[in-house]
Amino acid sequence: MPPPIQPNAGALSTADPTLIKLEEAIQQASDQYFRLVILAGVPGSGKTAALQSIAQRAGCQVVNVNLELSKKMLELTRSQRSRQVEPLLKSVIAAAPASGEVVLLDNLEILFDTALEVEPLRLLQVSSRNRTIVASWSGTYAGGTLTYAEPGHPEFVQFKQVDAVVIPVGQPAQLRKS
């Protein structure tokens, strides 16, 4: 189980409801098969700010998945990228500066690139077996369904069985385990 995140000087108040839910979710996820916490919200809803606050309090960094994975895939062909995305993501996570066993991931859009031919939620789940992962998700969570993009968009996807602790950000909903 990851150690509780301790506030430090200059950290945001623990009265922030999103941070309280996030800290509770990290503890809850540590007991799950997939130790995955998803902050689901539309762009501008506060996901990155919440991750940065947790990182500051825990003394770690937020990993920009788009940047780190792009660097690793730069020299690969299109077909190699599709085959290598899972081990490359795992290597990004393994190298992540973390607080205990908690890794904070932001900017996951590259995982939804249709050319990669991968299922982003499954990648995050598989990667969360040995470390608790907190990942921002640009989309919505409603009625037990996690959505990325809008219907009609090439990267649109919905997951009805999430098997993660999901925190809707900027949405009128509560902490949920699905």
Coordinates of C-alpha atoms in Angstrom, one line a residue:
M1 CA 0.0 0.0 0.0
P2 CA 1.4 3.4 -0.9
P3 CA 2.2 5.7 2.0
P4 CA -0.3 8.5 2.6
I5 CA 0.6 11.6 0.8
Q6 CA 1.8 14.1 3.4
P7 CA 1.1 17.8 2.9
N8 CA 4.2 20.1 2.8
A9 CA 4.7 23.8 3.2
G10 CA 3.1 25.8 0.3
A11 CA 0.7 22.9 -0.7
L12 CA -2.9 23.6 -1.5
S13 CA -5.3 23.3 1.3
T14 CA -6.6 19.8 2.0
A15 CA -10.1 21.4 1.9
D16 CA -9.9 21.1 -1.9
P17 CA -12.6 18.4 -2.6
T18 CA -10.8 17.0 -5.7
L19 CA -7.6 16.6 -3.8
I20 CA -9.4 14.9 -0.9
K21 CA -11.1 12.5 -3.3
L22 CA -7.8 11.9 -5.1
E23 CA -6.0 11.0 -1.9
E24 CA -8.8 8.7 -0.9
A25 CA -8.8 7.1 -4.4
I26 CA -5.0 6.4 -4.2
Q27 CA -5.5 4.6 -0.9
Q28 CA -8.5 2.7 -2.3
A29 CA -6.7 1.7 -5.5
S30 CA -3.8 0.3 -3.6
D31 CA -6.0 -2.7 -2.6
Q32 CA -7.3 -3.4 -6.1
Y33 CA -6.0 -5.8 -8.7
F34 CA -5.5 -2.9 -11.1
R35 CA -4.1 -0.1 -9.0
L36 CA -5.4 2.6 -11.4
V37 CA -7.0 5.9 -10.5
I38 CA -8.4 8.0 -13.4
L39 CA -9.1 11.7 -13.2
A40 CA -11.8 12.1 -15.9
G41 CA -12.7 15.6 -17.1
V42 CA -12.9 17.7 -20.2
P43 CA -9.9 19.9 -21.0
G44 CA -9.6 22.8 -18.6
S45 CA -11.5 21.0 -15.8
G46 CA -8.5 20.9 -13.4
K47 CA -7.0 17.5 -13.9
T48 CA -3.4 18.7 -14.4
A49 CA -3.7 21.2 -11.5
A50 CA -4.8 18.3 -9.2
L51 CA -1.9 16.1 -10.4
Q52 CA 0.5 18.9 -9.9
S53 CA -0.8 19.6 -6.4
I54 CA -0.4 15.9 -5.5
A55 CA 3.1 15.8 -7.0
Q56 CA 4.1 18.9 -4.9
R57 CA 2.7 17.4 -1.7
A58 CA 4.4 14.0 -2.4
G59 CA 7.7 15.4 -3.7
C60 CA 7.5 13.8 -7.1
Q61 CA 6.8 14.8 -10.7
V62 CA 4.0 14.4 -13.1
V63 CA 5.0 12.5 -16.2
N64 CA 4.0 13.9 -19.6
V65 CA 3.1 10.7 -21.4
N66 CA 2.8 12.4 -24.9
L67 CA 6.4 13.8 -24.6
E68 CA 8.1 10.7 -23.1
L69 CA 6.4 8.2 -25.3
S70 CA 7.0 10.3 -28.4
K71 CA 10.7 10.5 -27.7
K72 CA 10.9 6.7 -27.4
M73 CA 8.9 6.1 -30.6
L74 CA 10.7 8.7 -32.7
E75 CA 13.0 6.2 -34.5
L76 CA 10.4 3.5 -34.9
T77 CA 8.4 2.7 -38.0
R78 CA 4.6 2.9 -37.9
S79 CA 4.2 -0.8 -37.5
Q80 CA 7.0 -1.0 -34.8
R81 CA 5.2 1.7 -32.8
S82 CA 2.0 -0.3 -32.7
R83 CA 3.9 -3.4 -31.5
Q84 CA 6.1 -1.5 -29.0
V85 CA 3.7 1.0 -27.4
E86 CA 3.0 -1.3 -24.4
P87 CA 6.6 -2.1 -23.4
L88 CA 7.6 1.6 -24.1
L89 CA 4.8 2.8 -21.9
K90 CA 5.9 0.4 -19.2
S91 CA 9.4 1.7 -19.5
V92 CA 8.2 5.3 -19.1
I93 CA 6.3 4.3 -16.0
A94 CA 9.2 2.3 -14.6
A95 CA 11.5 5.3 -15.1
A96 CA 9.0 7.8 -13.6
P97 CA 10.1 9.7 -10.5
A98 CA 7.5 8.5 -8.1
S99 CA 6.5 8.9 -4.5
G100 CA 6.6 5.4 -3.2
E101 CA 4.6 3.3 -5.5
V102 CA 2.4 6.1 -7.0
V103 CA 3.1 7.4 -10.5
L104 CA 1.3 10.5 -11.8
L105 CA 0.5 10.5 -15.6
D106 CA -0.8 13.4 -17.6
N107 CA -1.2 14.1 -21.3
L108 CA -2.3 10.7 -22.5
E109 CA -3.6 11.7 -25.9
I110 CA -0.9 9.8 -27.8
L111 CA -2.4 6.5 -26.5
F112 CA -5.6 7.3 -28.4
D113 CA -3.9 7.7 -31.7
T114 CA -5.7 5.2 -34.0
A115 CA -2.5 4.4 -35.8
L116 CA -1.1 2.8 -32.7
E117 CA -4.0 0.3 -32.7
V118 CA -4.1 -0.1 -28.9
E119 CA -6.7 0.1 -26.2
P120 CA -5.6 2.9 -23.9
L121 CA -7.6 1.8 -20.8
R122 CA -6.1 -1.7 -21.0
L123 CA -2.6 -0.3 -21.4
L124 CA -3.1 1.7 -18.2
Q125 CA -4.6 -1.2 -16.4
V126 CA -1.8 -3.6 -17.3
S127 CA 0.7 -1.0 -16.3
S128 CA -0.9 -0.5 -12.9
R129 CA -0.4 -4.0 -11.6
N130 CA 2.8 -3.2 -9.7
R131 CA 2.5 0.5 -9.1
T132 CA -0.5 2.7 -8.4
I133 CA -1.0 4.9 -11.4
V134 CA -3.0 8.2 -11.3
A135 CA -3.8 9.2 -14.9
S136 CA -5.6 12.2 -16.3
W137 CA -8.3 11.3 -18.9
S138 CA -9.6 13.9 -21.3
G139 CA -13.2 12.9 -21.3
T140 CA -16.2 12.2 -19.2
Y141 CA -17.4 9.6 -16.7
A142 CA -21.1 9.3 -16.3
G143 CA -23.4 6.3 -15.6
G144 CA -20.4 4.0 -15.1
T145 CA -19.2 4.8 -18.7
L146 CA -15.8 6.3 -19.3
T147 CA -15.7 8.3 -22.6
Y148 CA -12.8 9.8 -24.6
A149 CA -13.6 12.3 -27.3
E150 CA -17.0 13.1 -28.9
P151 CA -19.0 10.7 -31.0
G152 CA -17.9 11.0 -34.6
H153 CA -14.3 11.9 -33.7
P154 CA -11.8 9.2 -35.0
E155 CA -10.5 8.7 -31.5
F156 CA -13.9 8.4 -29.8
V157 CA -14.1 5.5 -27.4
Q158 CA -16.3 4.4 -24.5
F159 CA -15.6 1.9 -21.8
K160 CA -18.6 0.5 -19.8
Q161 CA -16.5 -1.7 -17.5
V162 CA -13.6 0.5 -16.3
D163 CA -12.1 -1.6 -13.4
A164 CA -10.4 1.5 -11.9
V165 CA -11.2 4.1 -9.4
V166 CA -12.6 7.0 -11.4
I167 CA -12.8 10.6 -10.1
P168 CA -14.9 12.9 -12.3
V169 CA -13.4 16.4 -12.3
G170 CA -15.5 19.4 -13.2
Q171 CA -18.6 17.1 -13.3
P172 CA -21.3 16.8 -10.7
A173 CA -20.4 13.3 -9.5
Q174 CA -18.8 11.4 -6.7
L175 CA -15.8 9.1 -6.3
R176 CA -16.7 5.8 -8.0
K177 CA -15.3 2.3 -8.3
S178 CA -16.5 0.5 -11.4

